[in-house]
Amino acid sequence: MPALPAQYQPGEVEQRRYEQWVAAGHFRADAESDKPSFSIVIPPPNVTGSLHIGHAFEHTLMDALTRRRRMQGFEALWLPGMDHAGIATQNLVERQLATEGLSRHDLGRDKFVERVWQWKAESGGAILDQMRRLGNSVDWDRERFTMDEGLSRAVHTIFKRLYDDGLIYRAERIINWCPRCLTALSDIEVEHTDDEGELVSIRYGDGENAIVVATTRAETMLGDTAVAVHPTDERYLHLIGTEVELPLTDRRIPIVADEHVDPAFGTGAVKVTPAHDPNDFEIGQRHNLPSFTVMDERGVITVSGPFEGLDRYEARPAIVAALREQGRIASEKRPYVHAVGHCSRCKTTVEPRLSLQWFVKTAPLAAAAGDAVRDGRVRIEPADMAKRYFAWVDNMHDWCISRQLWWGHRIPVWYGPNGEVVCVGPDEEPPGSSADGWRQDEDVLDTWFSSALWPFSTLGWPDRTVDLAKFYPTSVLVTGYDILFFWVARMMMFGLYAMDGRQPFDVVALHGMVRDQYGKKMSKSFGNVVDPLDWIGRFGADATRFTLARGANPGQDVPISEEWCQGSRNFCNKLWNATRFALLNGAHVDGDLPDVDALSTVDRWILSRLQHVIAEVDRQFEAYEFAKVCDVLYHFAWDDVCDWYVELSKPVLAAGGQAAAVRRRVLGHVLDQLLRLLHPVMPFVTDELWIALTGAGGPDGTVMIQPWPADQPRLVNDAAEAEVAMLQRVVTEIRRFRSDQGLRPAQRVAARIDGLAEAGVAAHEGLIRSLARLDDPGADFRASATLAVTAAVTVALDTRGSIDVAAERARLEKDRAAAEKELAQARARLSNPAFVEKAPEAVVNKIRDRLAAAEADLARIAAALEALSA
RNA sequence: GGGCGCGUAGCUCAGUGGGAGAGCACUCGCCUUACAAGCGAGGGGUCGCAGGUUCGAAACCUGCCGCGCCCACCA
């Protein structure tokens, strides 16, 4: 076998390994398999742009889950795909067109959509390539896109079904309108920020009948159709039912009483503009008020007169100025901070607008979505997040699903010449031709409408496919808490509805957002954005993945930094070199492991530690505690295996013989198991090393399809762990002394060790001497320092020179103070009758042990001080 | 306005009823033939503040201070 280089070089390894995995077909899931199924559908990234570090993070978690299940013998499917991202993509292509001096209208609908498809072909390929670079073990044969023919048919099918069930309807409502994107938006596509506005008070009417209203949106007054006051407001009782003149117009409007008005705010009187404010719309409904639309879809005033053609922000000061001229400004405008909605895509201030749109009646669907979590069919991790989920599904408004865009699934409704409205099913012909006056609805559906079908549309629904039978419900949904409402809740609604009450996933594992090392959001303007490809190129995909997974505490945001990624890269290299050492020393994994009874204490110890690690990794994986999985494996690999087991093995291997033969076998086994455990998180380096270690070849010669390490409790060995712990303590204390005394580490020191038998580690004197770099006592040995390591163990060292007595004394005095404090604490607690009576026996015993340990420590320190004086 | 969460070492975070932890950073000493992307040793925290419950609180309860997020149609 070729010798491994001294440093791990990820680039070449990653490309080669990935190609071989794909070629061998190991990512492919077989729907006909007898194995239990495990399935994940990818949260489809938008075809706009490229994958950011947040995707890399999410994909790492999904890949780790999938790879582990695959090794555990599940038929594991991770289904890849992308989302057409309606508004985002259309905006992007429109911007491209703009650079050519064109608008979408210059191309026309068909040509424009063609252009978007063309763009998708280019952009989508880049995203898929990024997924390969990350090492994602996705089933490429099952890649899907929300605008695929099959998925479009699913959209069409469910639309028809909901329509027939009366759960989709068309209505004229106040909706959120983006005057830049020129489309309706759903409530959650609107982001609220606290903006500074100005509150002006305007006097309507004159004399006795005058009434003053306060508003931040003076320009809408042209569309006022009433003034509202609270029904019990003493100030205005006499005016209710009367009319006032609306300034700047020739209209008179009524004064109505409505509970909605807060008498304590402003003047207690509200102007009512049903066509441009959701509250006012409702007041209008209650009082049968007419609606006057005063702005067009771009936010430009349409009322004929001096303000016609002005933008809404030009109209506002113009109208205030005109009112002031008429002496109708009752009080100067004052700053007022209030929540204002913005388009989540382009940040333009949303204009509430009365218009005819399509809606999903959410009440029955949302109720089912809530119940599925409440009754435990779907588990949300971390559980706290379920509260947010309930808060949303229990208070959901109807969902506006029509968008005035061209890129998306077109609404399958046709309008006839005589006012007919026909929803056409997926296998039906349009009811008539355009020549006969029939036309299809111009609008397309909200992107999230098709996303909501993703867990079953990707598996072949509405057909009853074998994929659907095998892989639905999916096992777990891994996604960010930021799209709990956008996506998760809606998949629940549609999944339960379309799949006869069967939930789309059993578990929702929510993760946080990737942030920089100070917990700051990543943003281009702040310059702290990390490009996953950059890290993969410089540190490797495994290092990038490990850094991300290591920060993944459920539901918590994930801080990362380049320094930490360097640390992960170092960890990869550590594994590389540990395996390299093993191979240089003839470690192997073939043949059975010798019987436990035939093993040395050190072997039994590492196998016992390994068992704890396997059990812990399993436990943490089941809880989606990726950070803890990484932590456990990191410390086992670095501390236990590299710093101790390998070091303890060096003398044994050097000595050769039967002991060395056994050690080679056990070392090979430990690395084999470790590489398997790490493989889900760091697939590349573990596979490369596993192949080198085992000499495996051929398409199946990869760790990714080896059995997951089994938890074998019989290998747990407390005695061996205690014995090695004592060994470690002795070695560490001798090293401490050497370091404190400035004895050069490379310098061997003659020493005599006493008391190892009493400490139960007599058999390990050779190892202790080796690791602490002590020579055997020579003929010329003369003790010049005596170190008490434990109550029993003393080490007489020939330091070939004087030692720093004062420093060692100070050290010992410090130790003594700590031991005395410990002793006093333990005594105080044990002499407290309430404690001894009420505390669990195990705790009391623990304190007793601690007391004994403190006493032993004091004895040791006393002996050391005495030796120091001599 | 409503809801949720967080304040633990210089930084980022684990720990949630019985001896204060990790990574990185820091100090000292080392190229000890797997690895300087390394090895050994070490320093560092009245666990935001104040009360309470308990034999025992970083953890549970209450209040306060500070920070963050989500939801929301008060003009």
Tab-separated table of C-alpha atoms in Angstrom, chain A residues 138-540:
chain	number	residue	atom	x	y	z
A	138	VAL	CA	-28.374	12.774	-2.461
A	139	ASP	CA	-30.138	10.484	-4.896
A	140	TRP	CA	-29.401	12.279	-8.145
A	141	ASP	CA	-31.870	10.126	-10.057
A	142	ARG	CA	-34.679	11.673	-8.060
A	143	GLU	CA	-33.776	15.339	-8.475
A	144	ARG	CA	-36.870	17.528	-8.711
A	145	PHE	CA	-37.801	21.115	-9.545
A	146	THR	CA	-41.031	22.763	-8.467
A	147	MET	CA	-41.854	23.702	-12.072
A	148	ASP	CA	-41.281	20.161	-13.405
A	149	GLU	CA	-44.139	18.667	-15.339
A	150	GLY	CA	-44.897	16.168	-12.588
A	151	LEU	CA	-44.833	18.718	-9.810
A	152	SER	CA	-46.893	21.145	-11.855
A	153	ARG	CA	-49.488	18.441	-12.231
A	154	ALA	CA	-49.500	18.002	-8.467
A	155	VAL	CA	-50.090	21.732	-8.070
A	156	HIS	CA	-52.901	21.646	-10.592
A	157	THR	CA	-54.472	18.605	-8.965
A	158	ILE	CA	-54.545	19.990	-5.464
A	159	PHE	CA	-55.788	23.372	-6.662
A	160	LYS	CA	-58.740	21.682	-8.317
A	161	ARG	CA	-59.427	19.557	-5.281
A	162	LEU	CA	-59.314	22.509	-2.893
A	163	TYR	CA	-61.495	24.530	-5.259
A	164	ASP	CA	-64.086	21.790	-5.448
A	165	ASP	CA	-64.003	21.465	-1.669
A	166	GLY	CA	-64.660	25.174	-1.312
A	167	LEU	CA	-61.257	25.771	0.256
A	168	ILE	CA	-60.061	28.040	-2.535
A	169	TYR	CA	-62.074	31.110	-3.377
A	170	ARG	CA	-61.793	34.400	-5.183
A	171	ALA	CA	-62.687	37.615	-3.436
A	172	GLU	CA	-62.177	41.337	-3.403
A	173	ARG	CA	-60.183	42.085	-0.296
A	174	ILE	CA	-57.602	44.434	1.044
A	175	ILE	CA	-54.327	42.683	0.366
A	176	ASN	CA	-50.657	43.598	0.713
A	177	TRP	CA	-49.522	45.058	-2.560
A	178	CYS	CA	-45.979	45.743	-3.641
A	179	PRO	CA	-46.018	48.824	-5.912
A	180	ARG	CA	-42.603	47.846	-7.288
A	181	CYS	CA	-43.086	44.103	-7.908
A	182	LEU	CA	-46.660	44.931	-8.942
A	183	THR	CA	-48.107	41.902	-7.258
A	184	ALA	CA	-50.084	40.860	-4.238
A	185	LEU	CA	-48.198	39.416	-1.288
A	186	SER	CA	-49.267	37.109	1.498
A	187	ASP	CA	-49.138	38.375	5.070
A	188	ILE	CA	-45.863	36.636	5.819
A	189	GLU	CA	-44.174	38.081	2.772
A	190	VAL	CA	-44.477	41.431	4.491
A	191	GLU	CA	-41.791	42.527	6.939
A	192	HIS	CA	-42.681	45.114	9.531
A	193	THR	CA	-40.180	47.676	10.697
A	194	ASP	CA	-40.584	50.638	12.991
A	195	ASP	CA	-40.401	53.610	10.686
A	196	GLU	CA	-40.547	57.285	11.463
A	197	GLY	CA	-43.655	58.933	10.174
A	198	GLU	CA	-45.396	62.207	10.858
A	199	LEU	CA	-48.765	62.534	12.432
A	200	VAL	CA	-50.828	65.430	11.134
A	201	SER	CA	-54.170	66.559	12.475
A	202	ILE	CA	-56.713	67.661	9.928
A	203	ARG	CA	-59.976	69.441	10.594
A	204	TYR	CA	-62.912	68.088	8.636
A	205	GLY	CA	-66.053	70.176	8.477
A	206	ASP	CA	-66.630	73.605	9.982
A	207	GLY	CA	-68.106	75.286	13.037
A	208	GLU	CA	-70.244	73.142	15.311
A	209	ASN	CA	-69.741	70.113	13.145
A	210	ALA	CA	-65.964	70.317	12.850
A	211	ILE	CA	-64.048	67.186	13.766
A	212	VAL	CA	-60.293	66.737	13.845
A	213	VAL	CA	-58.673	63.491	12.670
A	214	ALA	CA	-55.032	62.430	12.978
A	215	THR	CA	-53.229	60.533	10.236
A	216	THR	CA	-49.784	59.540	8.972
A	217	ARG	CA	-51.134	59.027	5.501
A	218	ALA	CA	-52.696	62.320	4.470
A	219	GLU	CA	-52.678	61.340	0.783
A	220	THR	CA	-55.348	58.710	1.361
A	221	MET	CA	-57.831	61.308	2.575
A	222	LEU	CA	-59.007	61.725	-0.984
A	223	GLY	CA	-60.526	58.271	-0.607
A	224	ASP	CA	-62.138	58.801	2.779
A	225	THR	CA	-65.746	57.736	2.963
A	226	ALA	CA	-66.372	58.347	6.669
A	227	VAL	CA	-64.971	59.518	9.980
A	228	ALA	CA	-65.227	57.037	12.834
A	229	VAL	CA	-65.368	57.645	16.569
A	230	HIS	CA	-65.861	55.337	19.496
A	231	PRO	CA	-69.578	54.844	20.280
A	232	THR	CA	-69.187	55.917	23.910
A	233	ASP	CA	-66.915	58.877	23.306
A	234	GLU	CA	-68.686	61.807	25.019
A	235	ARG	CA	-66.901	64.354	22.881
A	236	TYR	CA	-68.455	63.169	19.682
A	237	LEU	CA	-71.845	61.709	20.670
A	238	HIS	CA	-73.667	64.671	19.154
A	239	LEU	CA	-71.917	64.222	15.833
A	240	ILE	CA	-72.616	60.539	15.246
A	241	GLY	CA	-74.946	60.213	12.304
A	242	THR	CA	-74.165	63.664	10.932
A	243	GLU	CA	-72.067	64.435	7.884
A	244	VAL	CA	-69.026	66.594	7.349
A	245	GLU	CA	-67.497	68.080	4.290
A	246	LEU	CA	-64.371	66.252	3.083
A	247	PRO	CA	-61.757	68.933	2.315
A	248	LEU	CA	-60.248	69.151	-1.165
A	249	THR	CA	-63.237	67.291	-2.548
A	250	ASP	CA	-66.854	68.025	-3.186
A	251	ARG	CA	-67.990	65.072	-1.098
A	252	ARG	CA	-69.707	64.963	2.280
A	253	ILE	CA	-68.994	61.914	4.443
A	254	PRO	CA	-70.808	60.478	7.463
A	255	ILE	CA	-69.527	60.252	11.013
A	256	VAL	CA	-69.992	56.708	12.255
A	257	ALA	CA	-69.499	54.975	15.590
A	258	ASP	CA	-67.211	51.973	15.671
A	259	GLU	CA	-65.750	49.918	18.521
A	260	HIS	CA	-62.438	49.683	16.739
A	261	VAL	CA	-61.576	53.309	17.425
A	262	ASP	CA	-59.367	53.959	20.441
A	263	PRO	CA	-60.655	57.172	22.080
A	264	ALA	CA	-57.323	57.648	23.810
A	265	PHE	CA	-55.301	57.855	20.616
A	266	GLY	CA	-54.882	61.161	18.813
A	267	THR	CA	-58.132	63.055	18.739
A	268	GLY	CA	-60.221	59.917	19.097
A	269	ALA	CA	-61.523	60.401	15.589
A	270	VAL	CA	-60.317	58.354	12.619
A	271	LYS	CA	-60.594	59.012	8.920
A	272	VAL	CA	-61.903	55.923	7.158
A	273	THR	CA	-60.400	54.915	3.788
A	274	PRO	CA	-61.812	51.484	3.006
A	275	ALA	CA	-59.870	51.052	-0.239
A	276	HIS	CA	-56.434	51.678	1.281
A	277	ASP	CA	-56.357	50.396	4.821
A	278	PRO	CA	-57.278	46.982	6.191
A	279	ASN	CA	-58.897	48.363	9.353
A	280	ASP	CA	-60.815	50.938	7.446
A	281	PHE	CA	-61.963	48.268	5.031
A	282	GLU	CA	-63.527	46.379	7.914
A	283	ILE	CA	-65.127	49.496	9.318
A	284	GLY	CA	-66.467	50.112	5.836
A	285	GLN	CA	-67.952	46.628	5.722
A	286	ARG	CA	-69.638	47.139	9.074
A	287	HIS	CA	-71.174	50.432	8.080
A	288	ASN	CA	-71.881	49.748	4.427
A	289	LEU	CA	-69.520	52.473	3.287
A	290	PRO	CA	-68.458	52.774	-0.332
A	291	SER	CA	-64.788	52.347	-1.309
A	292	PHE	CA	-62.938	54.907	-3.380
A	293	THR	CA	-59.667	53.790	-4.835
A	294	VAL	CA	-57.382	56.800	-5.170
A	295	MET	CA	-54.131	55.143	-6.277
A	296	ASP	CA	-53.177	52.825	-9.085
A	297	GLU	CA	-50.985	49.739	-8.808
A	298	ARG	CA	-47.826	51.858	-8.800
A	299	GLY	CA	-48.996	54.038	-5.941
A	300	VAL	CA	-49.814	56.985	-8.176
A	301	ILE	CA	-52.840	59.173	-7.431
A	302	THR	CA	-55.649	58.615	-9.925
A	303	VAL	CA	-58.224	61.068	-8.614
A	304	SER	CA	-58.673	63.752	-11.202
A	305	GLY	CA	-57.613	67.178	-10.067
A	306	PRO	CA	-54.425	68.855	-8.898
A	307	PHE	CA	-52.929	65.699	-7.386
A	308	GLU	CA	-53.501	63.341	-10.263
A	309	GLY	CA	-50.327	61.642	-11.429
A	310	LEU	CA	-48.392	62.296	-8.227
A	311	ASP	CA	-46.607	59.411	-6.538
A	312	ARG	CA	-47.937	58.578	-3.075
A	313	TYR	CA	-44.901	60.205	-1.436
A	314	GLU	CA	-45.206	63.325	-3.577
A	315	ALA	CA	-48.903	63.528	-2.957
A	316	ARG	CA	-48.559	63.486	0.828
A	317	PRO	CA	-46.780	66.861	1.265
A	318	ALA	CA	-48.745	68.339	-1.592
A	319	ILE	CA	-52.019	67.508	0.058
A	320	VAL	CA	-50.846	68.692	3.466
A	321	ALA	CA	-49.782	71.971	1.872
A	322	ALA	CA	-53.150	72.373	0.188
A	323	LEU	CA	-54.910	71.680	3.476
A	324	ARG	CA	-52.740	74.177	5.284
A	325	GLU	CA	-53.641	76.790	2.729
A	326	GLN	CA	-57.257	76.196	3.583
A	327	GLY	CA	-56.431	76.477	7.273
A	328	ARG	CA	-57.359	72.899	7.944
A	329	ILE	CA	-54.181	71.717	9.621
A	330	ALA	CA	-55.339	71.682	13.236
A	331	SER	CA	-51.935	71.058	14.742
A	332	GLU	CA	-48.421	70.900	13.363
A	333	LYS	CA	-47.169	67.521	12.285
A	334	ARG	CA	-45.117	65.667	14.838
A	335	PRO	CA	-42.744	62.711	14.503
A	336	TYR	CA	-44.389	59.398	15.082
A	337	VAL	CA	-42.753	55.972	14.983
A	338	HIS	CA	-45.029	53.222	13.797
A	339	ALA	CA	-44.827	49.779	12.217
A	340	VAL	CA	-44.724	49.880	8.439
A	341	GLY	CA	-44.880	46.869	6.132
A	342	HIS	CA	-42.253	46.246	3.473
A	343	CYS	CA	-42.057	43.776	0.612
A	344	SER	CA	-39.815	40.969	1.807
A	345	ARG	CA	-38.280	40.735	-1.652
A	346	CYS	CA	-37.509	44.345	-2.523
A	347	LYS	CA	-38.161	46.252	0.747
A	348	THR	CA	-40.568	48.656	-0.943
A	349	THR	CA	-43.235	49.924	1.427
A	350	VAL	CA	-46.287	47.787	0.969
A	351	GLU	CA	-49.493	49.492	-0.099
A	352	PRO	CA	-52.670	47.952	1.278
A	353	ARG	CA	-54.885	47.692	-1.763
A	354	LEU	CA	-58.368	46.569	-2.492
A	355	SER	CA	-58.252	43.979	-5.220
A	356	LEU	CA	-59.656	40.760	-6.564
A	357	GLN	CA	-57.459	37.830	-5.556
A	358	TRP	CA	-57.495	34.101	-4.895
A	359	PHE	CA	-57.379	32.816	-1.336
A	360	VAL	CA	-57.029	29.540	0.509
A	361	LYS	CA	-59.494	29.179	3.338
A	362	THR	CA	-57.040	28.126	5.987
A	363	ALA	CA	-59.186	27.516	9.075
A	364	PRO	CA	-59.912	23.779	8.585
A	365	LEU	CA	-56.453	23.044	7.186
A	366	ALA	CA	-54.690	24.920	9.947
A	367	ALA	CA	-56.713	23.180	12.624
A	368	ALA	CA	-55.556	19.801	11.313
A	369	ALA	CA	-51.982	21.076	11.108
A	370	GLY	CA	-52.133	22.121	14.742
A	371	ASP	CA	-53.631	18.851	15.895
A	372	ALA	CA	-50.968	16.742	14.226
A	373	VAL	CA	-48.348	18.361	16.444
A	374	ARG	CA	-50.564	18.505	19.508
A	375	ASP	CA	-51.337	14.799	19.390
A	376	GLY	CA	-47.692	13.872	18.855
A	377	ARG	CA	-47.841	12.540	15.305
A	378	VAL	CA	-45.316	15.189	14.391
A	379	ARG	CA	-42.572	16.085	16.830
A	380	ILE	CA	-40.911	19.484	16.670
A	381	GLU	CA	-37.306	19.673	17.852
A	382	PRO	CA	-36.453	21.577	19.923
A	383	ALA	CA	-39.835	21.209	21.595
A	384	ASP	CA	-39.967	24.872	22.648
A	385	MET	CA	-40.385	25.866	19.030
A	386	ALA	CA	-43.791	24.184	18.966
A	387	LYS	CA	-45.143	27.205	20.834
A	388	ARG	CA	-44.292	29.429	17.903
A	389	TYR	CA	-45.888	26.942	15.573
A	390	PHE	CA	-49.137	26.875	17.537
A	391	ALA	CA	-49.212	30.653	17.826
A	392	TRP	CA	-49.157	30.763	14.054
A	393	VAL	CA	-51.518	27.962	13.030
A	394	ASP	CA	-54.059	28.921	15.679
A	395	ASN	CA	-54.314	32.502	14.389
A	396	MET	CA	-53.912	32.134	10.670
A	397	HIS	CA	-55.690	34.449	8.253
A	398	ASP	CA	-56.748	33.200	4.865
A	399	TRP	CA	-53.818	32.873	2.522
A	400	CYS	CA	-53.646	35.085	-0.555
A	401	ILE	CA	-52.177	32.794	-3.212
A	402	SER	CA	-52.493	34.738	-6.466
A	403	ARG	CA	-49.524	36.689	-7.750
A	404	GLN	CA	-49.486	39.106	-10.638
A	405	LEU	CA	-46.357	37.505	-12.097
A	406	TRP	CA	-45.491	35.441	-15.126
A	407	TRP	CA	-43.024	32.988	-13.574
A	408	GLY	CA	-44.928	30.329	-11.708
A	409	HIS	CA	-47.841	27.900	-11.866
A	410	ARG	CA	-50.686	29.593	-13.674
A	411	ILE	CA	-54.038	29.545	-11.970
A	412	PRO	CA	-56.151	26.883	-13.783
A	413	VAL	CA	-59.312	28.919	-13.871
A	414	TRP	CA	-61.037	30.070	-17.034
A	415	TYR	CA	-63.503	32.903	-17.454
A	416	GLY	CA	-66.233	32.674	-20.041
A	417	PRO	CA	-67.812	35.375	-22.165
A	418	ASN	CA	-70.940	35.379	-20.027
A	419	GLY	CA	-69.249	35.600	-16.665
A	420	GLU	CA	-68.660	31.866	-16.309
A	421	VAL	CA	-65.884	30.806	-13.929
A	422	VAL	CA	-64.544	27.299	-14.462
A	423	CYS	CA	-61.734	25.622	-12.573
A	424	VAL	CA	-60.205	23.135	-14.983
A	425	GLY	CA	-58.799	19.856	-13.683
A	426	PRO	CA	-55.342	18.608	-14.683
A	427	ASP	CA	-56.710	16.122	-17.213
A	428	GLU	CA	-59.424	18.361	-18.610
A	429	GLU	CA	-59.532	20.590	-21.643
A	430	PRO	CA	-60.226	24.319	-21.328
A	431	PRO	CA	-63.974	24.969	-21.536
A	432	GLY	CA	-63.665	27.108	-24.645
A	433	SER	CA	-61.282	28.889	-26.949
A	434	SER	CA	-60.193	32.483	-26.913
A	435	ALA	CA	-62.077	32.920	-30.129
A	436	ASP	CA	-65.236	32.159	-28.176
A	437	GLY	CA	-64.302	34.697	-25.560
A	438	TRP	CA	-62.762	32.352	-22.995
A	439	ARG	CA	-59.562	33.327	-21.257
A	440	GLN	CA	-57.442	31.800	-18.535
A	441	ASP	CA	-56.698	33.702	-15.323
A	442	GLU	CA	-53.523	35.715	-15.869
A	443	ASP	CA	-52.109	35.180	-12.387
A	444	VAL	CA	-49.737	32.569	-11.068
A	445	LEU	CA	-49.621	30.943	-7.643
A	446	ASP	CA	-47.510	31.958	-4.673
A	447	THR	CA	-44.218	30.052	-4.754
A	448	TRP	CA	-44.973	28.596	-1.352
A	449	PHE	CA	-48.058	26.929	-2.760
A	450	SER	CA	-45.946	24.444	-4.705
A	451	SER	CA	-43.352	24.233	-1.943
A	452	ALA	CA	-46.103	23.122	0.383
A	453	LEU	CA	-46.561	19.973	-1.715
A	454	TRP	CA	-42.847	19.134	-1.814
A	455	PRO	CA	-42.779	16.084	0.506
A	456	PHE	CA	-45.270	14.208	-1.680
A	457	SER	CA	-45.182	15.896	-5.077
A	458	THR	CA	-41.516	14.893	-5.337
A	459	LEU	CA	-42.433	11.265	-4.692
A	460	GLY	CA	-44.911	11.104	-7.558
A	461	TRP	CA	-48.212	12.301	-6.080
A	462	PRO	CA	-51.005	12.407	-7.261
A	463	ASP	CA	-50.111	8.998	-8.688
A	464	ARG	CA	-49.888	6.157	-6.216
A	465	THR	CA	-46.226	5.447	-6.776
A	466	VAL	CA	-43.961	2.930	-5.065
A	467	ASP	CA	-41.816	5.864	-3.957
A	468	LEU	CA	-44.749	7.387	-2.163
A	469	ALA	CA	-45.591	4.077	-0.522
A	470	LYS	CA	-42.029	3.532	0.597
A	471	PHE	CA	-40.842	6.979	1.564
A	472	TYR	CA	-43.929	8.917	2.713
A	473	PRO	CA	-44.198	10.213	5.389
A	474	THR	CA	-40.642	11.428	5.275
A	475	SER	CA	-38.620	10.724	8.390
A	476	VAL	CA	-37.425	14.159	9.322
A	477	LEU	CA	-37.565	17.676	7.987
A	478	VAL	CA	-34.391	19.635	8.636
A	479	THR	CA	-34.909	23.346	8.235
A	480	GLY	CA	-34.384	26.744	9.798
A	481	TYR	CA	-36.784	28.202	12.328
A	482	ASP	CA	-37.102	31.200	10.029
A	483	ILE	CA	-39.356	29.330	7.636
A	484	LEU	CA	-41.486	27.557	10.212
A	485	PHE	CA	-44.460	29.608	9.017
A	486	PHE	CA	-43.640	30.065	5.368
A	487	TRP	CA	-43.041	26.436	4.700
A	488	VAL	CA	-43.382	23.976	7.557
A	489	ALA	CA	-46.903	24.916	8.568
A	490	ARG	CA	-48.061	24.926	4.963
A	491	MET	CA	-46.536	21.531	4.203
A	492	MET	CA	-48.411	20.275	7.205
A	493	MET	CA	-51.694	21.721	5.955
A	494	PHE	CA	-51.381	20.399	2.436
A	495	GLY	CA	-49.723	17.111	3.375
A	496	LEU	CA	-52.469	16.177	5.783
A	497	TYR	CA	-55.115	17.288	3.273
A	498	ALA	CA	-53.720	15.562	0.182
A	499	MET	CA	-52.446	12.402	1.867
A	500	ASP	CA	-55.641	11.531	3.735
A	501	GLY	CA	-54.494	12.824	7.076
A	502	ARG	CA	-50.991	11.396	6.917
A	503	GLN	CA	-48.360	13.872	8.038
A	504	PRO	CA	-45.569	14.908	5.646
A	505	PHE	CA	-42.817	14.165	8.180
A	506	ASP	CA	-42.484	12.559	11.596
A	507	VAL	CA	-40.003	15.034	13.027
A	508	VAL	CA	-39.221	18.647	12.323
A	509	ALA	CA	-35.627	19.334	13.361
A	510	LEU	CA	-35.200	23.086	13.443
A	511	HIS	CA	-31.815	24.688	13.302
A	512	GLY	CA	-30.668	28.269	13.714
A	513	MET	CA	-29.010	30.753	11.453
A	514	VAL	CA	-25.304	30.747	10.699
A	515	ARG	CA	-23.592	33.792	12.160
A	516	ASP	CA	-20.076	35.075	12.533
A	517	GLN	CA	-17.869	34.428	15.544
A	518	TYR	CA	-19.382	37.347	17.446
A	519	GLY	CA	-22.922	36.182	16.874
A	520	LYS	CA	-23.511	38.827	14.210
A	521	LYS	CA	-25.705	38.193	11.225
A	522	MET	CA	-23.769	37.665	8.036
A	523	SER	CA	-24.240	40.469	5.572
A	524	LYS	CA	-22.452	41.672	2.500
A	525	SER	CA	-22.294	45.241	3.751
A	526	PHE	CA	-20.680	44.096	7.009
A	527	GLY	CA	-18.163	42.003	5.092
A	528	ASN	CA	-18.489	38.925	7.284
A	529	VAL	CA	-20.048	36.610	4.739
A	530	VAL	CA	-18.465	33.186	4.360
A	531	ASP	CA	-18.556	31.455	0.987
A	532	PRO	CA	-18.710	27.696	1.544
A	533	LEU	CA	-16.712	27.033	-1.614
A	534	ASP	CA	-13.940	29.253	-0.329
A	535	TRP	CA	-13.658	27.260	2.885
A	536	ILE	CA	-13.952	23.959	1.062
A	537	GLY	CA	-11.145	25.016	-1.219
A	538	ARG	CA	-8.845	26.141	1.568
A	539	PHE	CA	-9.674	23.764	4.408
A	540	GLY	CA	-11.634	20.951	2.794
